[in-house]
mmCIF file of C-alpha atoms in Angstrom:
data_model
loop_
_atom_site.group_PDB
_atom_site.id
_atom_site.type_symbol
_atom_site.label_atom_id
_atom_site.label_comp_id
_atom_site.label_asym_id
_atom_site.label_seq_id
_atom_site.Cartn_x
_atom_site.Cartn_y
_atom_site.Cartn_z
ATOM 1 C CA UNK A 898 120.917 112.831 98.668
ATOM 2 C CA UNK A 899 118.489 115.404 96.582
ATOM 3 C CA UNK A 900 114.910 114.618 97.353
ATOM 4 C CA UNK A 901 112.033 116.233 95.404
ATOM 5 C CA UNK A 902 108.720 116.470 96.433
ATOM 6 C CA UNK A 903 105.919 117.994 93.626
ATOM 7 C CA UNK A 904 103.378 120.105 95.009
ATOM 8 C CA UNK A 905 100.103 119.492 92.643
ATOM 9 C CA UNK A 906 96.636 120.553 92.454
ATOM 10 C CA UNK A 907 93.945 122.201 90.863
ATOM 11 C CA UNK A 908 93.516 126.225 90.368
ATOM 12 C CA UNK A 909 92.847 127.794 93.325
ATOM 13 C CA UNK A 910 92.530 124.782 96.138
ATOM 14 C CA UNK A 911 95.471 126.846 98.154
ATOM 15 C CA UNK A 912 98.453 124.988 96.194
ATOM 16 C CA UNK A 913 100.266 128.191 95.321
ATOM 17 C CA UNK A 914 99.633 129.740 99.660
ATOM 18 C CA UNK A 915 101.337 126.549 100.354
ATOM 19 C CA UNK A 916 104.172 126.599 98.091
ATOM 20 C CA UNK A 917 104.426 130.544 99.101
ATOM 21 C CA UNK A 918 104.359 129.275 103.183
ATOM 22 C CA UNK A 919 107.588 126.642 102.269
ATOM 23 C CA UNK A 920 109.259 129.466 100.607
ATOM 24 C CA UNK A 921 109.195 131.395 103.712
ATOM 25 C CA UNK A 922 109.852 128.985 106.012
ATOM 26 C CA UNK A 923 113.195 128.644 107.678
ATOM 27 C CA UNK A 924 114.150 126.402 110.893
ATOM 28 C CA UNK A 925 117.743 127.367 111.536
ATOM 29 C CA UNK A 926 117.609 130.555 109.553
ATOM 30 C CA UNK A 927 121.023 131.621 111.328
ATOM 31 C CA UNK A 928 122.958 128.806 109.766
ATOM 32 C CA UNK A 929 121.431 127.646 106.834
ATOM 33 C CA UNK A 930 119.474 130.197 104.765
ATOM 34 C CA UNK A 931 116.339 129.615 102.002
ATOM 35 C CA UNK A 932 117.650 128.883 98.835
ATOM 36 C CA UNK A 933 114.689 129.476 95.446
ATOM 37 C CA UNK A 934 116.843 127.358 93.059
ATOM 38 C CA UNK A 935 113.960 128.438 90.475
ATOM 39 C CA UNK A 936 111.022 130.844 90.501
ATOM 40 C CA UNK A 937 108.925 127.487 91.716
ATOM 41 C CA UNK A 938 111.381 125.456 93.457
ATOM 42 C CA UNK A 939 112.063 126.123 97.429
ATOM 43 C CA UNK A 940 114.028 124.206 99.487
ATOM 44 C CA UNK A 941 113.387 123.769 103.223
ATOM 45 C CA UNK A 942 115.245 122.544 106.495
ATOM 46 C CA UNK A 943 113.173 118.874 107.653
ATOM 47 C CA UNK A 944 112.560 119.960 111.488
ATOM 48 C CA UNK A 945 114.766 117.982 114.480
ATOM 49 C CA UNK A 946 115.381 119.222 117.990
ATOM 50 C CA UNK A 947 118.175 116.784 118.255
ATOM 51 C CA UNK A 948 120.468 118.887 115.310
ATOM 52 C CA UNK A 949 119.493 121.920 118.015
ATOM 53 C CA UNK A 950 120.714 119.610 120.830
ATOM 54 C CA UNK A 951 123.642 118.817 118.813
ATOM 55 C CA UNK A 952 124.388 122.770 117.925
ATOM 56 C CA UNK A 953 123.914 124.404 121.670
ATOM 57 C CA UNK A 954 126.316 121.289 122.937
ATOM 58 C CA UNK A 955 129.446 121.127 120.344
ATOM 59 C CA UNK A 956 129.021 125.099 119.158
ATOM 60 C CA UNK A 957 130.122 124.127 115.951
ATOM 61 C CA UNK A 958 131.318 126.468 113.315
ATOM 62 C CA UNK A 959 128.402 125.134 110.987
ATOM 63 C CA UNK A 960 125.571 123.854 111.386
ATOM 64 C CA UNK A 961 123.830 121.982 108.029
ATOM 65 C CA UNK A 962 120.229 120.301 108.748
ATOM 66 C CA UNK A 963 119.249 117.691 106.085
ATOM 67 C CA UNK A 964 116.870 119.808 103.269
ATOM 68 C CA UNK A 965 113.508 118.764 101.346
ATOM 69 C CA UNK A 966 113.071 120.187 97.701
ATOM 70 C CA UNK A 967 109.619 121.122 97.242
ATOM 71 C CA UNK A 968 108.786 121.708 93.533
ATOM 72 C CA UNK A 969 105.733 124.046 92.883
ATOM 73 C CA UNK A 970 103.872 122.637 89.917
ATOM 74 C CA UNK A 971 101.393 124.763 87.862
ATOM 75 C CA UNK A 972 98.063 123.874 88.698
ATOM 76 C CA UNK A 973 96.176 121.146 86.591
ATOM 77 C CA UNK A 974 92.640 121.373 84.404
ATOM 78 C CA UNK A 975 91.084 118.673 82.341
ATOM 79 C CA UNK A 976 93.303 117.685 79.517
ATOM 80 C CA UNK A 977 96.373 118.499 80.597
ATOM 81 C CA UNK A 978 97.811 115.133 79.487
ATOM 82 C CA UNK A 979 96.518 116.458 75.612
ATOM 83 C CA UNK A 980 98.332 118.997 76.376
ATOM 84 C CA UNK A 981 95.761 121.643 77.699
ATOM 85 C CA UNK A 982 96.562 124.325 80.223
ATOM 86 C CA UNK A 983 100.672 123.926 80.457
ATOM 87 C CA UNK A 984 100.199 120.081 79.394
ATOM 88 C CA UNK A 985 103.415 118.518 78.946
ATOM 89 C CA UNK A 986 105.613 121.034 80.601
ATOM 90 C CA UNK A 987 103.423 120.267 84.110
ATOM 91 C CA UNK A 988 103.617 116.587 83.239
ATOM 92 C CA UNK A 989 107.246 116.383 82.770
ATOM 93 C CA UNK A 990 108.144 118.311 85.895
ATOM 94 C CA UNK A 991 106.331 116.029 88.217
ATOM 95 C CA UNK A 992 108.365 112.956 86.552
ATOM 96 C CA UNK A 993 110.931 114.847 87.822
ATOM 97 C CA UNK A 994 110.160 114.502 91.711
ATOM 98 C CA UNK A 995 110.403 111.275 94.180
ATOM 99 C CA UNK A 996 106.718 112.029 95.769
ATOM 100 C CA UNK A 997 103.798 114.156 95.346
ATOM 101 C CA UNK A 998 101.577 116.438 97.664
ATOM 102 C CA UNK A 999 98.530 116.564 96.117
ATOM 103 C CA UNK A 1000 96.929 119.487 97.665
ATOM 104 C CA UNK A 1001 93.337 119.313 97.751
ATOM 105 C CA UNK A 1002 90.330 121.634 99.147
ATOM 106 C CA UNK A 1003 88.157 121.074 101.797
ATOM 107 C CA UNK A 1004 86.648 124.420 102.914
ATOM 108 C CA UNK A 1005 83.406 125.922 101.250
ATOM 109 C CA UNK A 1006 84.064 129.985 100.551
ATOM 110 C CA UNK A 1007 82.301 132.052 97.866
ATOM 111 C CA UNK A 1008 85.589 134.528 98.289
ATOM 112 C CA UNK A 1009 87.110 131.866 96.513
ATOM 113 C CA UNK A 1010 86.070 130.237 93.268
ATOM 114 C CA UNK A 1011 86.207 126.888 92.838
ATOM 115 C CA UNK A 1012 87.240 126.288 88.851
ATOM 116 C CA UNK A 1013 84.965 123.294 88.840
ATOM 117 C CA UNK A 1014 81.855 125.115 90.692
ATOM 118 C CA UNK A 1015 81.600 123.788 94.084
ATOM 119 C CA UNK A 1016 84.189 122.019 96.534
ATOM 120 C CA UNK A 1017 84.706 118.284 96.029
ATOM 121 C CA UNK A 1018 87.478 117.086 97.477
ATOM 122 C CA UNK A 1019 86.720 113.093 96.302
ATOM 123 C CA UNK A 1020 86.180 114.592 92.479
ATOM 124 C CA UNK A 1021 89.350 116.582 92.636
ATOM 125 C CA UNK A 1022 91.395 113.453 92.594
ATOM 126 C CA UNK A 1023 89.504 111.837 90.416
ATOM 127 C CA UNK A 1024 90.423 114.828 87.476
ATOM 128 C CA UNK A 1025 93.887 114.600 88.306
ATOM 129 C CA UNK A 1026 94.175 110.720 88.500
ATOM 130 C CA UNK A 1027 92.598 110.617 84.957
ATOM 131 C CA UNK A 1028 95.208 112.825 83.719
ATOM 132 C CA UNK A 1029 98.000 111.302 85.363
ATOM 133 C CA UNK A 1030 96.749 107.705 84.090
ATOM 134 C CA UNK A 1031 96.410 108.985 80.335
ATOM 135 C CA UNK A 1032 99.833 110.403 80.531
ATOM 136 C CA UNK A 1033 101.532 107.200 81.702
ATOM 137 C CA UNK A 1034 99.449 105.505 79.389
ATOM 138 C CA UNK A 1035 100.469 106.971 76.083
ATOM 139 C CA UNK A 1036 104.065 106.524 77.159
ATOM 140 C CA UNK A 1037 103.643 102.792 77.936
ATOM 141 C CA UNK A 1038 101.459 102.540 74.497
ATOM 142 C CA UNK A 1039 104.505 104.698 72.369
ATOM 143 C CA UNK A 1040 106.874 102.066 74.189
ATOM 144 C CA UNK A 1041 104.757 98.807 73.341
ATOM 145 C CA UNK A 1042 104.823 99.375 69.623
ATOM 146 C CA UNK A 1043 108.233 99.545 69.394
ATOM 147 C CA UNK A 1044 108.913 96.309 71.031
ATOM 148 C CA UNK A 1045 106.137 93.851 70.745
ATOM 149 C CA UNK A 1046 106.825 93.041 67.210
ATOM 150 C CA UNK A 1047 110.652 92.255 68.696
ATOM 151 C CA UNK A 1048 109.270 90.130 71.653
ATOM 152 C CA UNK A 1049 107.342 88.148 69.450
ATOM 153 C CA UNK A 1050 109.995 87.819 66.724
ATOM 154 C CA UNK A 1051 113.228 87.055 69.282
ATOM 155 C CA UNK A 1052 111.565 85.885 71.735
ATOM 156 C CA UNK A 1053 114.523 87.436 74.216
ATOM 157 C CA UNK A 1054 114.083 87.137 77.699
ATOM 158 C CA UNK A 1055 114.540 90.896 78.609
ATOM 159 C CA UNK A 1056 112.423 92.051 76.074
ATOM 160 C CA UNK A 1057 109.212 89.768 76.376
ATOM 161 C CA UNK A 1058 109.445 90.338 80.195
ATOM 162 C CA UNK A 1059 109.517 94.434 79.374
ATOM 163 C CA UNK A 1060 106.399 93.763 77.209
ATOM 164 C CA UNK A 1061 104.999 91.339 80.426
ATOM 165 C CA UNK A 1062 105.796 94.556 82.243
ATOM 166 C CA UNK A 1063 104.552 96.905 80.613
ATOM 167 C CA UNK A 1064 100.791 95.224 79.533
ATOM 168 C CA UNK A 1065 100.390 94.070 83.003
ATOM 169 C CA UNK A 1066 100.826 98.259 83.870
ATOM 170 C CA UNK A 1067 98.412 99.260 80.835
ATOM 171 C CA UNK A 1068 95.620 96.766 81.646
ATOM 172 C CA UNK A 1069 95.686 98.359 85.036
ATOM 173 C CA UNK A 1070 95.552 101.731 84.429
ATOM 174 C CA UNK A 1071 93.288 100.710 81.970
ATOM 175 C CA UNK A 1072 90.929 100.373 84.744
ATOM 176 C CA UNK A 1073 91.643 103.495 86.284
ATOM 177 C CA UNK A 1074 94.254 101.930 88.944
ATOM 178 C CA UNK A 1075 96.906 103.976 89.401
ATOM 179 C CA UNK A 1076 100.302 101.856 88.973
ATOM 180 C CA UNK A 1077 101.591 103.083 93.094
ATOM 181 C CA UNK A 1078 98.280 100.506 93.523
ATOM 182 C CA UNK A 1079 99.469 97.574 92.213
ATOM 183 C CA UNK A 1080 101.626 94.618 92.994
ATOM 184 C CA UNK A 1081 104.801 94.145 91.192
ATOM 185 C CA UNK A 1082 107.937 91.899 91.446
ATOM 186 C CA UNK A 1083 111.682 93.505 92.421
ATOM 187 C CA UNK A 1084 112.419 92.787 88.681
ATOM 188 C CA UNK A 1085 109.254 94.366 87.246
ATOM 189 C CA UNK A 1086 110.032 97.687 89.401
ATOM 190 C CA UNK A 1087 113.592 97.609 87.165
ATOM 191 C CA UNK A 1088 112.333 97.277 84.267
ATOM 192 C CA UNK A 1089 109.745 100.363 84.802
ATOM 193 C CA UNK A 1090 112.029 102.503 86.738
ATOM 194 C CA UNK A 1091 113.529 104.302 83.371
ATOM 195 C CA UNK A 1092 110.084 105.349 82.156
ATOM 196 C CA UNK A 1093 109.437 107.608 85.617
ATOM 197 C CA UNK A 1094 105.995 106.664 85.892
ATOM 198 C CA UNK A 1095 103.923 109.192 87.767
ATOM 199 C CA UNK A 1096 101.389 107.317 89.184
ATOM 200 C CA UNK A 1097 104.098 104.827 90.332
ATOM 201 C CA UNK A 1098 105.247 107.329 92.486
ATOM 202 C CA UNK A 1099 104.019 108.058 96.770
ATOM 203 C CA UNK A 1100 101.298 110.060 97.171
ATOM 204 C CA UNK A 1101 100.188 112.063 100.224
ATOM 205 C CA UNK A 1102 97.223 114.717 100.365
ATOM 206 C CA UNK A 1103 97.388 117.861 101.956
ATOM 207 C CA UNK A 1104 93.884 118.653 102.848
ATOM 208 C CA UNK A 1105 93.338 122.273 103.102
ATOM 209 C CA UNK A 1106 90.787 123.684 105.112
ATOM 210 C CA UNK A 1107 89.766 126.686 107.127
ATOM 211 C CA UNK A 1108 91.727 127.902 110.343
ATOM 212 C CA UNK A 1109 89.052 126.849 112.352
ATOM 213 C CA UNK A 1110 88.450 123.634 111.254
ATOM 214 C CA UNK A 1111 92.571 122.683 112.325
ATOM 215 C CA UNK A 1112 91.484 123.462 115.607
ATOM 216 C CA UNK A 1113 88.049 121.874 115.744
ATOM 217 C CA UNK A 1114 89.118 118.607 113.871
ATOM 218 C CA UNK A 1115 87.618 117.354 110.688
ATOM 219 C CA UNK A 1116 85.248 118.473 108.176
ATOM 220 C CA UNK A 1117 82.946 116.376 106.309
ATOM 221 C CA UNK A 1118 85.342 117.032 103.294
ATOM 222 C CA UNK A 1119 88.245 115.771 105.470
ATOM 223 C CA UNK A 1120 86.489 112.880 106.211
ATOM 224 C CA UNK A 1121 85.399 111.719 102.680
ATOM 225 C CA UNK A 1122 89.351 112.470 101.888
ATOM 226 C CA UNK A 1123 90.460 110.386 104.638
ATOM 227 C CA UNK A 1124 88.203 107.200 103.461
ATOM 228 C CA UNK A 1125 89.183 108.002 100.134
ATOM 229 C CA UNK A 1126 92.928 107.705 100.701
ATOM 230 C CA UNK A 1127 92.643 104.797 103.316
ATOM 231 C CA UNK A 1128 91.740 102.645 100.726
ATOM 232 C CA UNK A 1129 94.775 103.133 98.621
ATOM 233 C CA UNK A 1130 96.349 103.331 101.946
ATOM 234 C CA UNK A 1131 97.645 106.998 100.937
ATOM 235 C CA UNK A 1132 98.422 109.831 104.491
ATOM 236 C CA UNK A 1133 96.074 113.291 104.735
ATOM 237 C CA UNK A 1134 97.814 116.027 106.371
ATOM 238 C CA UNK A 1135 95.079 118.650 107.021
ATOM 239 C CA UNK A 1136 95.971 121.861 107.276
ATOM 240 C CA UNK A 1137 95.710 125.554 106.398
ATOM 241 C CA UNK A 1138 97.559 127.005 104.052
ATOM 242 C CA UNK A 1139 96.352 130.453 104.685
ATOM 243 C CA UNK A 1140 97.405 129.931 108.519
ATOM 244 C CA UNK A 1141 101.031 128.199 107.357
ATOM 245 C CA UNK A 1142 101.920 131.432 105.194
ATOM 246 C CA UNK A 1143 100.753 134.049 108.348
ATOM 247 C CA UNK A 1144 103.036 131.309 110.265
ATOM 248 C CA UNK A 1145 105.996 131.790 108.297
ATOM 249 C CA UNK A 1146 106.151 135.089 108.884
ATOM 250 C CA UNK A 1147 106.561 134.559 112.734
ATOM 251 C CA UNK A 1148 109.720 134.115 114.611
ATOM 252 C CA UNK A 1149 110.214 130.703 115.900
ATOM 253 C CA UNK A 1150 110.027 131.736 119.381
ATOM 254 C CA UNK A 1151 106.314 133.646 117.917
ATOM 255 C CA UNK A 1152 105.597 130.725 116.476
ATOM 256 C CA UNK A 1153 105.745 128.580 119.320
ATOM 257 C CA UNK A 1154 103.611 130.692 121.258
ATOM 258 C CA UNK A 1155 100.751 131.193 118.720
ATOM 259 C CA UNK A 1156 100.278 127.421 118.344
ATOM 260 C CA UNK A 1157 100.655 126.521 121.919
ATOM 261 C CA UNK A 1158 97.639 129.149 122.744
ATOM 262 C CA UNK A 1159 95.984 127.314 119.616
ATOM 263 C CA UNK A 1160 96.199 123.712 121.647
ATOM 264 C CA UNK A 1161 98.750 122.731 118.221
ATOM 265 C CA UNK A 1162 101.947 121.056 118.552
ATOM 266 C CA UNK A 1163 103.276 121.067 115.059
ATOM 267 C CA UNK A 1164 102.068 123.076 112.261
ATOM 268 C CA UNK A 1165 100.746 121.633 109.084
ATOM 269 C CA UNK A 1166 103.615 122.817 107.162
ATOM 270 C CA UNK A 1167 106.470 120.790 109.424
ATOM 271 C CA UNK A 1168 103.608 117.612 109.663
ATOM 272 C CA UNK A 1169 103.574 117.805 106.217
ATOM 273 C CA UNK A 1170 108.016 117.523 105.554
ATOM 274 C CA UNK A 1171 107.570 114.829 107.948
ATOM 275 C CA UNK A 1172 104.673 112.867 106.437
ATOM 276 C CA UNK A 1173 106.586 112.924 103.046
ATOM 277 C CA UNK A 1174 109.727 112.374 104.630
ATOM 278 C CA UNK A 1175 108.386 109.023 105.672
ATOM 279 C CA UNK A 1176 106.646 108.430 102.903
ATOM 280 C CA UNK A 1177 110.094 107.883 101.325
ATOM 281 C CA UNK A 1178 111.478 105.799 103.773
ATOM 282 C CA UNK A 1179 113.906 107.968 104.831
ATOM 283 C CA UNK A 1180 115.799 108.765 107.972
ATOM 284 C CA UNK A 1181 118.711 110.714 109.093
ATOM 285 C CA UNK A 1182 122.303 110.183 110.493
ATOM 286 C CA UNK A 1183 124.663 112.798 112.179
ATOM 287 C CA UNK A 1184 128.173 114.260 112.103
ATOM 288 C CA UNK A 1185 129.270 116.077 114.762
ATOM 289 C CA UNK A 1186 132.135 118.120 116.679
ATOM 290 C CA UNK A 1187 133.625 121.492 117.219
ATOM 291 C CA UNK A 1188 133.717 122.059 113.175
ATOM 292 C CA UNK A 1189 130.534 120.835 111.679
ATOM 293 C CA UNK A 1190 127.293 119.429 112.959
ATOM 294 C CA UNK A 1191 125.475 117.715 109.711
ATOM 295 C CA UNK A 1192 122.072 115.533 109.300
ATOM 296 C CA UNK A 1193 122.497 113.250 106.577
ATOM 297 C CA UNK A 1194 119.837 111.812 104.921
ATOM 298 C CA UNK A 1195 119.558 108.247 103.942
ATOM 299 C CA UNK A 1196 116.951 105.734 102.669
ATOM 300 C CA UNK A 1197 116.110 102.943 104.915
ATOM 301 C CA UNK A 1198 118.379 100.106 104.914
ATOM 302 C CA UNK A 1199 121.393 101.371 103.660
ATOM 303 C CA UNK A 1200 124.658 100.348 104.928
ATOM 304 C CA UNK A 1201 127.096 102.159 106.724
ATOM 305 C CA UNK A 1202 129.894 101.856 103.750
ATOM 306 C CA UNK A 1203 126.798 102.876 101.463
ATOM 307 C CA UNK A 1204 126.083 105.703 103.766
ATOM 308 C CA UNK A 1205 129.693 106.772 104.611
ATOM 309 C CA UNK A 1206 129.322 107.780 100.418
ATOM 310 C CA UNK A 1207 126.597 110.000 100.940
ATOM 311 C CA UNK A 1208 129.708 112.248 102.522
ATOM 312 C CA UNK A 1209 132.176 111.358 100.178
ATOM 313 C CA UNK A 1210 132.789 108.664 97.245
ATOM 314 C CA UNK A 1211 137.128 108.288 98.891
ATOM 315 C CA UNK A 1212 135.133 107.408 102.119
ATOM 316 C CA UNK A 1213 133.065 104.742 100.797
ATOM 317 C CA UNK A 1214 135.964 103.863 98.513
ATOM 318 C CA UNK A 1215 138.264 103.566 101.940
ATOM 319 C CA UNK A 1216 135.768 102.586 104.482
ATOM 320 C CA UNK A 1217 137.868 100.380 107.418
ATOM 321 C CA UNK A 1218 134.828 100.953 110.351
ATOM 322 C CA UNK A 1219 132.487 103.221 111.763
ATOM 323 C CA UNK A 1220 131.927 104.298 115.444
ATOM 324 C CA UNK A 1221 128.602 104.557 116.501
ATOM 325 C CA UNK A 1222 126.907 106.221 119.108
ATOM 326 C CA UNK A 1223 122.907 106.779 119.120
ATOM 327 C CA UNK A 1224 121.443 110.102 119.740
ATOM 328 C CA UNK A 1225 119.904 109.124 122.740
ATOM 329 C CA UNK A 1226 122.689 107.984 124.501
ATOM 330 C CA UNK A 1227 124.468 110.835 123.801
ATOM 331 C CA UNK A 1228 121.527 112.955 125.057
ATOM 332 C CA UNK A 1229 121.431 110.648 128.280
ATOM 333 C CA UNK A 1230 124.922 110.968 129.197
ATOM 334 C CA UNK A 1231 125.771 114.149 127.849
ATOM 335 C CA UNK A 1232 128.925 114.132 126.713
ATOM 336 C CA UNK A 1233 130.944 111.690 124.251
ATOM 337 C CA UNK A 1234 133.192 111.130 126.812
ATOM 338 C CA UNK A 1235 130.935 109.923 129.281
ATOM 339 C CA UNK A 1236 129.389 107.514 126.484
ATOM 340 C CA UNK A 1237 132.679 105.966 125.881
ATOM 341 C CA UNK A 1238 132.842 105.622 129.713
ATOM 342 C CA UNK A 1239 129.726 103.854 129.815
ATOM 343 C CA UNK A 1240 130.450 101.801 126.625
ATOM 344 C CA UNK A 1241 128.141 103.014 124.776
ATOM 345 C CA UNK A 1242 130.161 103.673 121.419
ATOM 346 C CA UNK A 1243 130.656 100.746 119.138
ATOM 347 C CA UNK A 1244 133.084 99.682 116.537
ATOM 348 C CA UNK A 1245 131.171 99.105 113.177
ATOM 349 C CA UNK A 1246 131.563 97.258 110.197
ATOM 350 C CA UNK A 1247 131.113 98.082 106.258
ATOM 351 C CA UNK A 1248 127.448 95.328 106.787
ATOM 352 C CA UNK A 1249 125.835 97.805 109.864
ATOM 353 C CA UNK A 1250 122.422 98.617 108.830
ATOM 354 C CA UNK A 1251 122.513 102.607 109.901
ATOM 355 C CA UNK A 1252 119.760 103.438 112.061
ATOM 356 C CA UNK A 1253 118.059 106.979 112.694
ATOM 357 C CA UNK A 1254 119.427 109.031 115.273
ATOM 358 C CA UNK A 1255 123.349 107.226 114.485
ATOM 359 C CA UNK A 1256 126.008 110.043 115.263
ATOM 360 C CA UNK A 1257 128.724 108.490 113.346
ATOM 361 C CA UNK A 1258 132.722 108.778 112.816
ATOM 362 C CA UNK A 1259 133.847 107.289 109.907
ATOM 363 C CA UNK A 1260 137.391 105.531 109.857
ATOM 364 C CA UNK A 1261 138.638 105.161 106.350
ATOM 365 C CA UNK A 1262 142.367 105.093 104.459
ATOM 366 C CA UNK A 1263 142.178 106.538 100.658
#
């Protein structure tokens, strides 16, 4: 399952230290290098200790964590949806991603200029919700032309409930409501899902902020963001992006150390994969043995027939039943014998709702 998540900002609020600290960073370097796919596309490992439990007890031959794409978008100025700065081009990539991380400043610092003058974390947004609000307007205005005067004349079903759609999306973005804000029906959701709508899509913030301030707590910046974002019931990650790119340049082991003297359990950069991770509803099954031990990702209420095709199509195609072991049992007993011992593997059938943490053996006949 590819998942993209665009990275997007203003000039110089630390989007581009962030990017350079995920393009760096590598959890099980050994077995599963960095890949740039593109000059502004890195993909990273999503941190879990239970893949390392998995690895130190099988030894397999491979090891393949599940992966994030993060997309690195260039940075945004007034206009951009006329087509100032890169315009279209930075528009089109971010239809191109399942969530954004809007990275936003929240430090003070004459060594770095702001491009609107000062640091305003709450005004920020606001220039880049305009933008992303005229842009999905003029593509929901193009599309309304072209169909009202069918609606009207045919009065088909499909087509008058596209133009329901669609108005009910304009008049709200109309009033500066970004379309992730609003209510709509299962069938609504279909009907908009070709146009990619960007503000349709999850947000999180990334609040950056001085090294200091991660270890004190929050600014006053922070604070305005995380009222700001509360309301539209968005997530804030604070963190340093400065700090994340000297991180990535550690060893784990290094790594480990330095935040553990800093009182920090996690770094921003591996809250942040999480944060979006969940922000997706997404979770993560396991393959495992002597050969290969895999994390799959899969969205939230999949199947295990559904999920047994994330692997391969002849699996889903020949799914009979799945056996089923959670992580933790294995990790309480230690071995898969001594799980089948204490019954504690189950027979499953095509209906199973997978659950994160599943270690799972598919049974199927192609």
């Amino acid at each position: 399952m590819s998942l993209k998540a665009g990275i997007v900002g203003l000039p110089n609020v630390g989007k581009s230290t962030l990017f350079n600290a995920i393009t760096k960073k590598n959890i099980l370097a050994a077995n599963y290098p960095f890949a740039t796919i593109d000059p502004n596309v890195g993909m990273v490992t999503v941190p879990d200790e239970r893949l390392s439990y998995l690895n130190d007890l099988y030894l397999p031959k491979s090891l393949v964590p599940t992966t994030f794409e993060f997309t690195d978008i260039a940075g945004l100025v007034k206009g951009a949806s006329k087509g100032e700065g890169l315009g279209n081009k930075f528009l089109s990539h971010i239809r191109e991603t399942d969530a954004i991380v809007e990275v936003v400043r929240c430090f003070d610092g004459e060594f770095i200029t702001h491009v609107e003058g000062k640091t305003d974390p709450i005004r920020d947004i606001e220039i880049i919700n305009v933008e992303l609000i005229l842009a999905d307007l003029e593509i929901i205005e193009n599309r309304l032309t072209k169909i009202i005067k069918k609606a009207e004349t045919t009065k088909d079903k499909e087509t008058v409930l596209e133009v329901n759609t669609l108005t009910k999306a304009k008049t709200n973005l109309e009033q500066n409501i970004p379309l992730r804000r609003v209510e709509f029906t299962p069938e609504e959701l279909l009907i908009m899902r070709p146009f990619n709508f960007i503000t349709l899509k999850p947000l999180i913030y990334a609040a950056n902020v001085l090294e200091e301030d991660v270890i004190v707590g929050d600014n006053n910046y922070t604070k305005l963001l995380k009222e700001y974002a509360s309301k539209e019931q968005s997530g804030v990650i604070v963190m340093c992006a400065k700090m994340e790119s000297e991180l990535s340049e550690l060893s784990d082991d290094d790594k480990k150390v330095f935040l553990e003297e800093l009182g920090i359990k996690n770094s921003g950069l591996d809250k942040l994969i999480f944060a979006t991770y969940n922000l997706l509803g997404l979770a993560t099954f396991f393959t495992s043995g002597p050969d290969e031990c895999r994390a799959w990702t899969f969205k939230k209420g999949m199947n295990a027939k559904a999920c047994a095709g994330l692997i391969h199509s002849d699996i889903e195609k020949g799914f009979i039943k799945a056996e089923i072991t959670s992580f933790d049992n294995l990790k309480e007993y230690g071995s898969e014998l001594k799980v089948k011992e204490a019954g504690k593997l189950r027979l499953e059938g095509k209906d199973y709702l997978m659950q994160d943490g599943d270690i799972v053996y598919f049974r199927f006949n192609v």
